[in-house]
Amino acid sequence: KVYVHRYGGILSAYGLSMADAVAEEQEPAKEVYGVSKASGGFDEEQDLSAATREDRLEHLAEKARASLVKQGYPEDSIVIEKYLNMRYEGTDNAIMILECRDSDSP
């Protein structure tokens, strides 16, 4: 048997109204992220793609922000999270990770 709640439509609409609005922007890129140190970790001084990557991410963030503002969301309520789809060299499987901010660094 399948039970359908009497107020299923209303509950569904309520759930949709409570959901976060999301605008996603992405573009393909093939860059090397950092250079491994012999002792482990990354040598940020040798990360040649850092400036370009940050410029591209800022451009995408502005596009997403503009999209949400156009839909009527106040700019001060918008939170930007930058994700990177990364792969180990020689693999086809991408891993989506949240970009490390300066305040997140150890």
PDB file of C-alpha atoms in Angstrom, residues 31-50 53 86 88-89:
ATOM      1  CA  GLU A  31      45.811  23.763 -14.367  1.00  0.00           C
ATOM      2  CA  VAL A  32      48.307  22.371 -11.883  1.00  0.00           C
ATOM      3  CA  TYR A  33      47.355  23.143  -8.293  1.00  0.00           C
ATOM      4  CA  GLY A  34      50.461  23.771  -6.255  1.00  0.00           C
ATOM      5  CA  VAL A  35      53.759  21.950  -6.292  1.00  0.00           C
ATOM      6  CA  SER A  36      54.487  19.196  -3.790  1.00  0.00           C
ATOM      7  CA  LYS A  37      57.211  19.769  -1.231  1.00  0.00           C
ATOM      8  CA  ALA A  38      59.557  16.931  -0.459  1.00  0.00           C
ATOM      9  CA  SER A  39      58.384  17.082   3.183  1.00  0.00           C
ATOM     10  CA  GLY A  40      54.703  16.976   2.194  1.00  0.00           C
ATOM     11  CA  GLY A  41      52.115  19.665   1.529  1.00  0.00           C
ATOM     12  CA  PHE A  42      52.232  22.295  -1.192  1.00  0.00           C
ATOM     13  CA  ASP A  43      54.670  25.056  -1.972  1.00  0.00           C
ATOM     14  CA  GLU A  44      52.334  28.012  -2.531  1.00  0.00           C
ATOM     15  CA  GLU A  45      55.155  30.186  -3.886  1.00  0.00           C
ATOM     16  CA  GLN A  46      55.500  27.808  -6.829  1.00  0.00           C
ATOM     17  CA  ASP A  47      51.732  27.551  -7.500  1.00  0.00           C
ATOM     18  CA  LEU A  48      51.863  29.283 -10.884  1.00  0.00           C
ATOM     19  CA  SER A  49      48.118  28.960 -11.515  1.00  0.00           C
ATOM     20  CA  ALA A  50      47.031  30.612  -8.232  1.00  0.00           C
ATOM     21  CA  ARG A  53      42.566  30.512 -10.715  1.00  0.00           C
ATOM     22  CA  MET A  86      40.230  18.224  -8.894  1.00  0.00           C
ATOM     23  CA  TYR A  88      45.162  13.401  -9.472  1.00  0.00           C
ATOM     24  CA  GLU A  89      47.433  13.388 -12.498  1.00  0.00           C
TER      25      GLU A  89
END
